[in-house]
Short mmCIF file of C-alpha atoms and ligand atoms in Angstrom, two decimals:
data_model
loop_
_atom_site.label_atom_id
_atom_site.label_comp_id
_atom_site.label_asym_id
_atom_site.label_seq_id
_atom_site.Cartn_x
_atom_site.Cartn_y
_atom_site.Cartn_z
CA MET A 1 0.00 0.00 0.00
CA GLU A 2 1.27 3.45 -0.93
CA ILE A 3 0.00 6.87 -0.04
CA SER A 4 0.55 10.33 -1.46
CA LEU A 5 1.48 13.24 0.76
CA ASN A 6 2.73 16.65 -0.39
CA ASN A 7 3.34 15.29 -3.91
CA LYS A 8 5.47 12.40 -2.67
CA ILE A 9 4.59 8.72 -2.56
CA TYR A 10 5.14 6.88 0.70
CA LYS A 11 4.94 3.18 1.46
CA VAL A 12 2.51 2.47 4.30
CA ILE A 13 4.19 0.28 6.92
CA GLU A 14 1.47 -1.86 8.50
CA HIS A 15 2.99 -2.76 11.89
CA PRO A 16 2.52 -2.03 14.71
CA TYR A 17 -0.04 0.41 13.26
CA PRO A 18 -0.23 1.79 9.70
CA HIS A 19 2.33 4.57 9.39
CA ILE A 20 4.66 6.29 6.97
CA LEU A 21 8.21 7.54 7.49
CA VAL A 22 8.73 11.17 6.52
CA ASP A 23 11.83 13.39 6.56
CA SER A 24 11.22 16.67 8.34
CA LYS A 25 13.11 19.77 9.31
CA LYS A 26 10.18 21.27 11.21
CA GLU A 27 11.15 23.54 14.06
CA ILE A 28 10.26 23.36 17.71
CA HIS A 29 8.18 26.38 18.71
CA GLY A 30 6.05 27.85 21.48
CA TRP A 31 2.27 28.14 21.94
CA PHE A 32 0.09 29.08 18.99
CA TYR A 33 -1.57 31.98 20.82
CA SER A 34 -0.03 35.09 22.38
CA LYS A 35 -1.32 36.94 25.42
CA ASN A 36 -2.53 39.72 23.10
CA SER A 37 -4.77 37.33 21.19
CA GLY A 38 -6.88 36.81 24.34
CA ARG A 39 -6.67 33.06 23.72
CA ARG A 40 -3.60 32.26 25.79
CA GLU A 41 -4.21 30.54 29.12
CA CYS A 42 -0.94 28.60 29.40
CA THR A 43 1.07 30.48 32.00
CA SER A 44 4.47 28.98 31.09
CA GLU A 45 6.38 28.91 27.85
CA ARG A 46 6.94 25.50 26.32
CA LEU A 47 8.91 24.07 23.39
CA LEU A 48 6.32 21.97 21.57
CA ILE A 49 7.56 18.70 20.07
CA ASN A 50 5.57 16.31 17.86
CA PRO A 51 7.68 13.34 16.73
CA TYR A 52 4.51 11.82 15.25
CA ASN A 53 1.49 13.30 13.52
CA GLY A 54 -1.67 11.38 14.21
CA CYS A 55 -2.39 9.05 17.07
CA SER A 56 -3.59 5.46 17.02
CA PHE A 57 -5.28 5.85 20.42
CA ASN A 58 -8.07 7.36 18.30
CA CYS A 59 -10.01 9.15 21.04
CA PHE A 60 -13.20 10.17 19.23
CA PHE A 61 -13.18 13.65 20.78
CA CYS A 62 -9.58 14.44 19.80
CA TYR A 63 -9.00 17.58 17.74
CA ALA A 64 -5.65 16.17 16.55
CA ARG A 65 -7.62 13.89 14.21
CA SER A 66 -8.31 16.86 11.98
CA PHE A 67 -4.60 17.42 11.33
CA THR A 68 -3.97 13.93 10.00
CA ILE A 69 -6.95 13.66 7.73
CA ARG A 70 -6.26 16.95 6.03
CA ARG A 71 -2.73 15.94 5.17
CA PHE A 72 -3.81 13.31 2.63
CA GLU A 73 -4.35 14.65 -0.80
CA SER A 74 -7.87 14.60 -2.11
CA GLY A 75 -6.68 13.45 -5.58
CA ASN A 76 -6.16 10.01 -4.10
CA GLU A 77 -9.81 9.30 -3.27
CA GLU A 78 -9.57 5.52 -3.12
CA ILE A 79 -6.74 5.52 -0.65
CA TYR A 80 -8.18 8.47 1.23
CA ASN A 81 -11.48 6.61 1.69
CA LYS A 82 -9.69 3.47 2.78
CA PHE A 83 -7.68 5.24 5.44
CA LYS A 84 -9.92 8.07 6.58
CA ASN A 85 -11.57 6.09 9.36
CA PHE A 86 -8.38 4.87 10.93
CA HIS A 87 -5.47 7.19 10.87
CA VAL A 88 -2.17 6.60 9.24
CA VAL A 89 0.41 7.94 11.65
CA ILE A 90 3.24 10.03 10.25
CA VAL A 91 6.60 9.23 11.85
CA TYR A 92 9.20 11.96 11.51
CA LYS A 93 12.36 10.01 10.78
CA ASP A 94 15.34 10.85 13.04
CA PHE A 95 13.41 13.77 14.51
CA ASP A 96 15.56 13.57 17.66
CA LYS A 97 18.61 14.55 15.60
CA VAL A 98 16.74 17.48 14.04
CA VAL A 99 15.67 18.73 17.48
CA ALA A 100 19.15 18.17 18.97
CA LYS A 101 20.64 20.58 16.42
CA GLN A 102 17.98 23.15 17.21
CA LEU A 103 18.64 22.85 20.96
CA ASP A 104 22.32 23.46 20.27
CA SER A 105 21.42 26.69 18.47
CA ILE A 106 19.75 28.34 21.51
CA LYS A 107 20.94 29.68 24.83
CA ILE A 108 17.51 30.16 26.36
CA ALA A 109 15.11 27.26 26.58
CA SER A 110 11.73 26.62 28.09
CA CYS A 111 10.55 23.19 29.15
CA GLY A 112 9.93 20.73 26.28
CA TYR A 113 6.34 19.56 25.79
CA LEU A 114 5.93 16.03 24.45
CA SER A 115 3.45 16.23 22.76
CA PRO A 116 0.60 18.65 21.95
CA ILE A 117 -1.03 16.84 18.99
CA THR A 118 -0.07 13.19 19.36
CA ASP A 119 0.53 10.67 22.12
CA PRO A 120 4.27 10.12 22.72
CA PHE A 121 3.69 6.56 23.98
CA GLN A 122 1.37 5.23 21.28
CA PRO A 123 2.32 1.87 19.69
CA VAL A 124 4.54 3.22 16.86
CA ASN A 125 6.81 4.65 19.55
CA GLU A 126 7.69 1.13 20.65
CA LYS A 127 9.25 0.63 17.22
CA TYR A 128 10.99 4.00 16.75
CA LYS A 129 11.51 5.19 20.37
CA LEU A 130 11.55 8.79 19.17
CA SER A 131 10.01 9.96 22.46
CA GLU A 132 12.80 8.45 24.56
CA LYS A 133 15.44 9.72 22.12
CA LEU A 134 13.99 13.24 22.31
CA ILE A 135 13.79 13.13 26.10
CA ALA A 136 17.45 12.04 26.17
CA GLU A 137 18.44 15.11 24.10
CA PHE A 138 16.71 17.44 26.58
CA VAL A 139 18.05 15.70 29.68
CA LYS A 140 21.61 15.56 28.26
CA ARG A 141 21.55 19.38 28.06
CA ASN A 142 19.74 19.72 31.41
CA ILE A 143 16.64 21.24 29.80
CA PRO A 144 13.37 20.18 31.48
CA ILE A 145 10.79 18.22 29.56
CA GLU A 146 7.21 17.20 30.34
CA LEU A 147 5.36 14.15 29.01
CA VAL A 148 1.60 14.09 28.41
CA THR A 149 0.03 10.72 27.76
CA LYS A 150 -2.97 8.41 27.77
CA GLY A 151 -0.57 5.50 27.37
CA LYS A 152 2.03 3.70 29.48
CA ILE A 153 5.10 5.80 30.19
CA SER A 154 8.11 3.63 29.39
CA ASP A 155 10.65 2.75 32.07
CA GLU A 156 13.33 4.27 29.88
CA ALA A 157 11.49 7.62 29.84
CA ILE A 158 11.07 7.58 33.62
CA ASN A 159 14.75 6.72 34.14
CA LEU A 160 15.69 9.68 31.95
CA ILE A 161 13.40 12.38 33.36
CA LYS A 162 14.18 11.53 36.97
CA ARG A 163 17.69 12.88 36.30
CA GLN A 164 16.40 16.37 35.39
CA GLU A 165 15.22 18.58 38.27
CA HIS A 166 12.10 20.17 36.73
CA SER A 167 10.93 17.45 34.34
CA PHE A 168 7.53 15.93 35.03
CA GLY A 169 4.66 13.81 33.70
CA GLN A 170 1.00 14.47 32.95
CA ILE A 171 -1.35 11.50 32.72
CA SER A 172 -4.70 11.95 31.10
CA ILE A 173 -7.33 9.86 32.87
CA LEU A 174 -11.03 10.30 32.22
CA THR A 175 -12.70 7.73 34.44
CA LEU A 176 -12.05 4.90 36.89
CA ASN A 177 -14.52 2.75 34.95
CA ASP A 178 -12.43 0.76 32.48
CA GLU A 179 -15.47 -0.33 30.45
CA LEU A 180 -16.31 3.34 29.85
CA ARG A 181 -12.63 4.12 29.19
CA LYS A 182 -12.63 1.57 26.35
CA LYS A 183 -15.46 3.48 24.65
CA LEU A 184 -13.55 6.75 24.88
CA THR A 185 -9.97 5.87 23.96
CA ASN A 186 -7.74 3.03 22.77
CA GLY A 187 -5.07 4.24 25.18
CA ALA A 188 -3.77 2.31 28.17
CA SER A 189 -6.11 0.61 30.63
CA THR A 190 -7.24 2.45 33.75
CA GLU A 191 -4.94 0.35 35.93
CA ILE A 192 -1.90 1.09 33.75
CA LEU A 193 -2.73 4.81 33.89
CA LEU A 194 -3.00 4.65 37.69
CA LYS A 195 0.30 2.74 37.84
CA ASN A 196 1.90 5.58 35.84
CA PHE A 197 1.23 7.88 38.81
CA GLU A 198 2.78 5.38 41.22
CA ARG A 199 5.84 4.85 39.01
CA LEU A 200 6.41 8.61 38.71
CA ALA A 201 5.91 9.12 42.46
CA ASP A 202 8.28 6.22 43.29
CA ASN A 203 10.93 8.06 41.28
CA ASN A 204 10.22 11.46 42.89
CA ILE A 205 8.84 12.84 39.63
CA TYR A 206 6.03 15.39 39.81
CA ALA A 207 2.80 13.97 38.35
CA VAL A 208 -0.27 15.80 37.10
CA ALA A 209 -3.65 14.13 36.51
CA ARG A 210 -5.50 15.53 33.51
CA LEU A 211 -9.27 15.03 33.65
CA ASP A 212 -9.22 16.11 30.09
CA PRO A 213 -11.71 16.18 28.62
CA ILE A 214 -14.76 15.90 30.79
CA LEU A 215 -17.62 14.92 28.50
CA PRO A 216 -21.07 16.11 29.59
CA TYR A 217 -23.46 13.28 30.58
CA ILE A 218 -20.60 10.74 30.19
CA ASN A 219 -17.87 11.26 32.78
CA ASP A 220 -19.18 14.35 34.59
CA ASN A 221 -20.96 12.70 37.51
CA PRO A 222 -19.84 14.67 40.63
CA GLN A 223 -19.36 11.59 42.83
CA ASP A 224 -17.36 9.82 40.08
CA LEU A 225 -15.18 12.90 39.69
CA ARG A 226 -14.57 13.00 43.44
CA ASN A 227 -13.65 9.30 43.46
CA LEU A 228 -11.28 9.90 40.53
CA VAL A 229 -9.53 12.82 42.24
CA VAL A 230 -9.18 10.83 45.48
CA GLU A 231 -7.76 7.81 43.63
CA VAL A 232 -5.20 9.67 41.50
CA LYS A 233 -4.01 11.61 44.55
CA GLU A 234 -3.66 8.37 46.47
CA ARG A 235 -1.59 6.93 43.59
CA GLY A 236 0.77 9.94 43.47
CA ALA A 237 -0.77 12.86 41.51
CA LYS A 238 0.15 16.28 42.91
CA HIS A 239 -2.11 18.48 40.78
CA ILE A 240 -5.34 18.24 38.77
CA ILE A 241 -6.03 19.82 35.37
CA ALA A 242 -9.47 19.70 33.80
CA SER A 243 -11.25 20.85 30.70
CA CYS A 244 -14.73 20.37 29.30
CA ALA A 245 -14.79 18.74 25.85
CA ASP A 246 -15.25 21.15 22.99
CA ILE A 247 -16.15 20.13 19.46
CA LEU A 248 -13.95 21.09 16.53
CA LYS A 249 -16.50 22.04 13.91
CA PRO A 250 -14.68 20.66 10.81
CA ILE A 251 -14.75 17.16 12.36
CA GLU A 252 -18.00 17.36 14.34
CA ASP A 253 -19.46 14.40 12.37
CA LYS A 254 -16.73 12.17 13.77
CA PHE A 255 -17.40 13.51 17.26
CA TYR A 256 -21.11 12.69 16.92
CA ASP A 257 -20.28 9.23 15.51
CA GLY A 258 -18.23 8.61 18.66
CA LEU A 259 -21.07 9.82 20.89
CA SER A 260 -23.58 7.54 19.19
CA GLY A 261 -21.27 4.60 19.95
CA ILE A 262 -21.86 5.36 23.64
CA ASP A 263 -25.53 6.32 23.53
CA LYS A 264 -27.51 7.56 20.52
CA ASN A 265 -29.58 9.89 22.73
CA LEU A 266 -26.47 11.87 23.53
CA ILE A 267 -26.41 13.54 20.13
CA GLU A 268 -29.56 15.59 20.74
CA LYS A 269 -28.46 16.46 24.26
CA TYR A 270 -25.09 17.69 22.97
CA LYS A 271 -26.69 19.72 20.20
CA ALA A 272 -28.79 21.50 22.84
CA LEU A 273 -25.80 22.10 25.14
CA TYR A 274 -23.08 23.00 22.61
CA THR A 275 -24.31 26.39 21.50
CA GLU A 276 -21.34 28.63 22.32
CA ASN A 277 -18.98 29.17 19.42
CA ILE A 278 -15.38 30.15 20.06
CA GLY A 279 -13.27 30.18 16.91
CA TYR A 280 -13.56 26.81 15.17
CA TYR A 281 -14.97 25.15 18.31
CA SER A 282 -18.43 24.65 19.76
CA ASN A 283 -18.34 24.87 23.55
CA ALA A 284 -20.81 23.71 26.17
CA LYS A 285 -22.95 26.53 27.56
CA ILE A 286 -21.07 28.63 30.07
CA TYR A 287 -23.49 27.91 32.95
CA TYR A 288 -22.79 24.16 32.55
CA ARG A 289 -19.02 24.65 32.42
CA LYS A 290 -18.94 27.03 35.40
CA LYS A 291 -20.97 24.62 37.52
CA LEU A 292 -18.62 21.77 36.54
CA PHE A 293 -15.48 23.77 37.34
CA GLU A 294 -16.90 25.14 40.60
CA ASN A 295 -17.59 21.58 41.68
CA LEU A 296 -14.13 20.36 40.67
CA LYS A 297 -12.40 23.21 42.44
CA GLN A 298 -14.39 22.37 45.59
CA ILE A 299 -13.46 18.69 45.31
CA CYS A 300 -9.77 19.55 44.89
CA ASN A 301 -9.89 21.98 47.82
CA ASP A 302 -11.56 19.31 49.97
CA GLU A 303 -8.94 16.77 48.94
CA LYS A 304 -6.08 19.28 49.36
CA ILE A 305 -4.73 19.11 45.86
CA SER A 306 -4.16 22.11 43.56
CA PHE A 307 -6.34 22.65 40.49
CA SER A 308 -6.32 24.44 37.12
CA LEU A 309 -8.19 24.47 33.86
CA CYS A 310 -6.80 23.97 30.37
CA MET A 311 -7.86 26.46 27.70
CA GLU A 312 -11.28 27.34 29.04
CA PHE A 313 -12.74 30.71 28.09
CA GLU A 314 -15.95 32.67 28.42
CA LYS A 315 -17.20 35.38 26.14
CA THR A 316 -17.48 38.75 27.82
CA ASN A 317 -18.65 42.09 26.55
CA VAL A 318 -16.28 44.98 27.13
CA LYS A 319 -17.63 48.37 26.00
CA GLY A 320 -19.84 46.73 23.38
CA ARG A 321 -17.00 44.55 22.06
CA GLU A 322 -17.10 40.79 22.44
CA THR A 323 -13.90 39.48 23.99
CA LEU A 324 -12.65 36.26 25.60
CA SER A 325 -11.66 35.84 29.25
CA GLY A 326 -9.80 32.83 30.56
CA LEU A 327 -11.61 30.95 33.32
CA ASN A 328 -8.44 30.14 35.26
CA ARG A 329 -8.81 33.58 36.85
CA LEU A 330 -11.87 32.14 38.67
CA TYR A 331 -10.89 28.54 39.30
CA SER A 332 -7.13 27.97 39.31
CA THR A 333 -5.54 27.44 42.71
CA SER A 334 -1.92 27.37 41.50
CA LEU A 335 0.50 29.93 40.06
CA ASN A 336 1.15 27.86 36.94
CA CYS A 337 -1.51 25.78 35.22
CA GLU A 338 0.50 22.59 35.60
CA GLY A 339 0.91 23.11 39.34
CA ILE A 340 4.70 22.96 39.20
CA ASN A 341 6.83 26.09 38.72
CA VAL A 342 9.34 25.33 35.97
CA PRO A 343 11.77 28.22 35.36
CA VAL A 344 13.10 29.20 31.97
CA TYR A 345 16.60 27.74 31.53
CA VAL A 346 19.71 29.55 30.26
CA LYS A 347 23.13 28.45 29.04
CA ARG A 348 26.04 30.67 30.02
CA GLN A 349 29.01 31.04 27.72
CA GLY A 350 31.52 28.25 28.28
CA ASN A 351 28.89 26.13 30.00
CA GLY A 352 27.93 22.88 28.31
CA LYS A 353 24.63 22.62 30.15
CA PHE A 354 21.59 24.77 30.77
CA GLU A 355 20.66 25.96 34.26
CA PRO A 356 17.53 27.56 35.75
CA LEU A 357 17.22 31.34 35.35
CA ASN A 358 17.48 32.93 38.81
CA ASN A 359 14.26 34.16 40.42
CA CYS A 360 12.09 32.77 37.64
CA LYS A 361 8.93 30.81 38.41
CA GLY A 362 8.13 30.24 34.75
CA ASN A 363 4.78 32.08 34.83
CA CYS A 364 5.47 34.38 31.86
CA LEU A 365 1.75 35.06 31.29
CA THR A 366 1.28 36.62 34.73
CA CYS A 367 4.84 37.48 35.79
CA GLY A 368 4.83 41.02 34.38
CA ASN A 369 8.49 41.70 35.12
CA CYS A 370 11.29 39.90 33.36
CA HIS A 371 14.93 40.63 34.15
CA LEU A 372 15.95 38.78 30.97
CA THR A 373 13.80 40.45 28.31
CA SER A 374 10.43 42.16 28.54
CA GLU A 375 9.38 40.15 25.47
CA LEU A 376 9.14 37.01 27.60
CA ALA A 377 6.77 38.80 29.98
CA GLN A 378 4.57 39.63 26.98
CA ALA A 379 3.86 35.90 26.53
CA LYS A 380 4.07 35.97 22.75
CA ALA A 381 3.59 33.03 20.38
CA LEU A 382 7.32 32.26 20.23
CA ARG A 383 9.21 30.71 17.32
CA LEU A 384 12.66 29.11 17.35
CA ALA A 385 14.05 32.37 15.87
CA ASP A 386 12.76 34.24 18.95
CA TYR A 387 14.62 31.86 21.27
CA ARG A 388 17.80 32.39 19.24
CA ARG A 389 17.36 36.17 19.48
CA PHE A 390 16.71 36.03 23.26
CA GLY A 391 19.92 34.02 23.60
CA LYS A 392 21.90 36.94 22.20
CA ILE A 393 20.17 39.35 24.61
CA PHE A 394 21.03 37.02 27.50
CA GLU A 395 24.66 36.66 26.40
CA ASN A 396 25.01 40.41 26.18
CA LYS A 397 23.53 40.99 29.63
CA PHE A 398 25.58 38.17 31.11
CA GLN A 399 28.85 39.52 29.68
CA ASN A 400 28.03 42.98 30.99
CA LYS A 401 27.18 41.48 34.39
CA LEU A 402 23.59 42.74 34.17
CA ILE A 403 22.17 39.36 34.99
S1 SF4 B 1 -4.31 10.01 23.11
FE1 SF4 B 1 -4.30 12.23 22.91
S2 SF4 B 1 -3.45 12.68 20.89
FE2 SF4 B 1 -4.06 10.50 20.93
S3 SF4 B 1 -6.12 10.46 20.05
FE3 SF4 B 1 -6.32 10.57 22.30
S4 SF4 B 1 -6.48 12.76 22.80
FE4 SF4 B 1 -5.69 12.56 20.68
S1 SF4 B 2 11.21 36.03 34.84
FE1 SF4 B 2 8.97 35.99 34.37
S2 SF4 B 2 8.73 36.64 32.23
FE2 SF4 B 2 10.94 36.16 32.57
S3 SF4 B 2 11.16 34.04 31.91
FE3 SF4 B 2 10.73 33.96 34.10
S4 SF4 B 2 8.49 33.82 34.32
FE4 SF4 B 2 8.95 34.41 32.21
#
């Protein structure tokens, strides 16, 4: 089987899941939204890394599905139709080497983020080990890296990140009911996810539990949410992040297909609830989301664990103009959304390794005062070129003993 992508033909490798191997020079970069856009809720800067495009865990609610489907050229209808219902994962060949070179070109680094639009521990990773190779490149330079997964974190990954002071893991867990979990995601079983927390805790690695997403009428029962928070805390989680599912309009048919696999009646209920449009997404009505988040914050306060939201906004009207306000201002109980304060790292001249920037808590969005460069305190949508430029500013200040 062959497939066409960007005018090139690729052989589809069937095992362990259909995938193609692609050369790439794509650059690591920061968040897509700046503070000025009104759509930035992430307090800390991150270097986003996607060694794969597409994810065989196939969560029906996942917005990353839209990226994969669009990449196949419409001219190839037969193949497109054959593959559109189960993704072909793109594997970026030797991506660790590409990223290593980029890390060697900067003197200021934020924590790596593995990965925003794919799961780093999905089955193809067992063959290519790009996630572990990438983690090794960060740890070798003493740059922190965080892992976000619905899969099993490998022992190799844990053994690497435990050597780096600010590296940590986020485990996405939606329910304690494994029968329900199977309807939501092909990721790891509930017990394996819970064991992830224990394995991180046993190695003194900070662990975050992501209740992400919470799907109305599916996993939003208040008592179930309380039981979930209690259990993940017991197993080693130190912080909770939640979000309410939103529906990416271009792939809403797939979302509704997934819902009907759980209960056909859900479709009408969702259509009545999902009436708030923010960009390309339909969101659940704000009263529903606020009630959900109020309840979760209360549960986390009761259970003495910190809490934040991920990318939740409400529409507000300022002087007749519609604008967006992040809901973390109402519900977050931590300085940074991931609970842990991870400073920006810098590499001094003559130093082989990076080290934490003094007096930095990594909260660029709310910090307001940066002794390195005011641009970081503006929480822009940073590119690799920005990091290279900041490195020169840092070097200059360091040489002139201003920092
Ligand atoms: S595991 Fe994550 S990236 Fe993979 S399909 Fe599910 S939500 Fe998407
Ligand atoms: S000092 Fe503040 S603005 Fe500067 S890098 Fe640290 S958190 Fe960001």
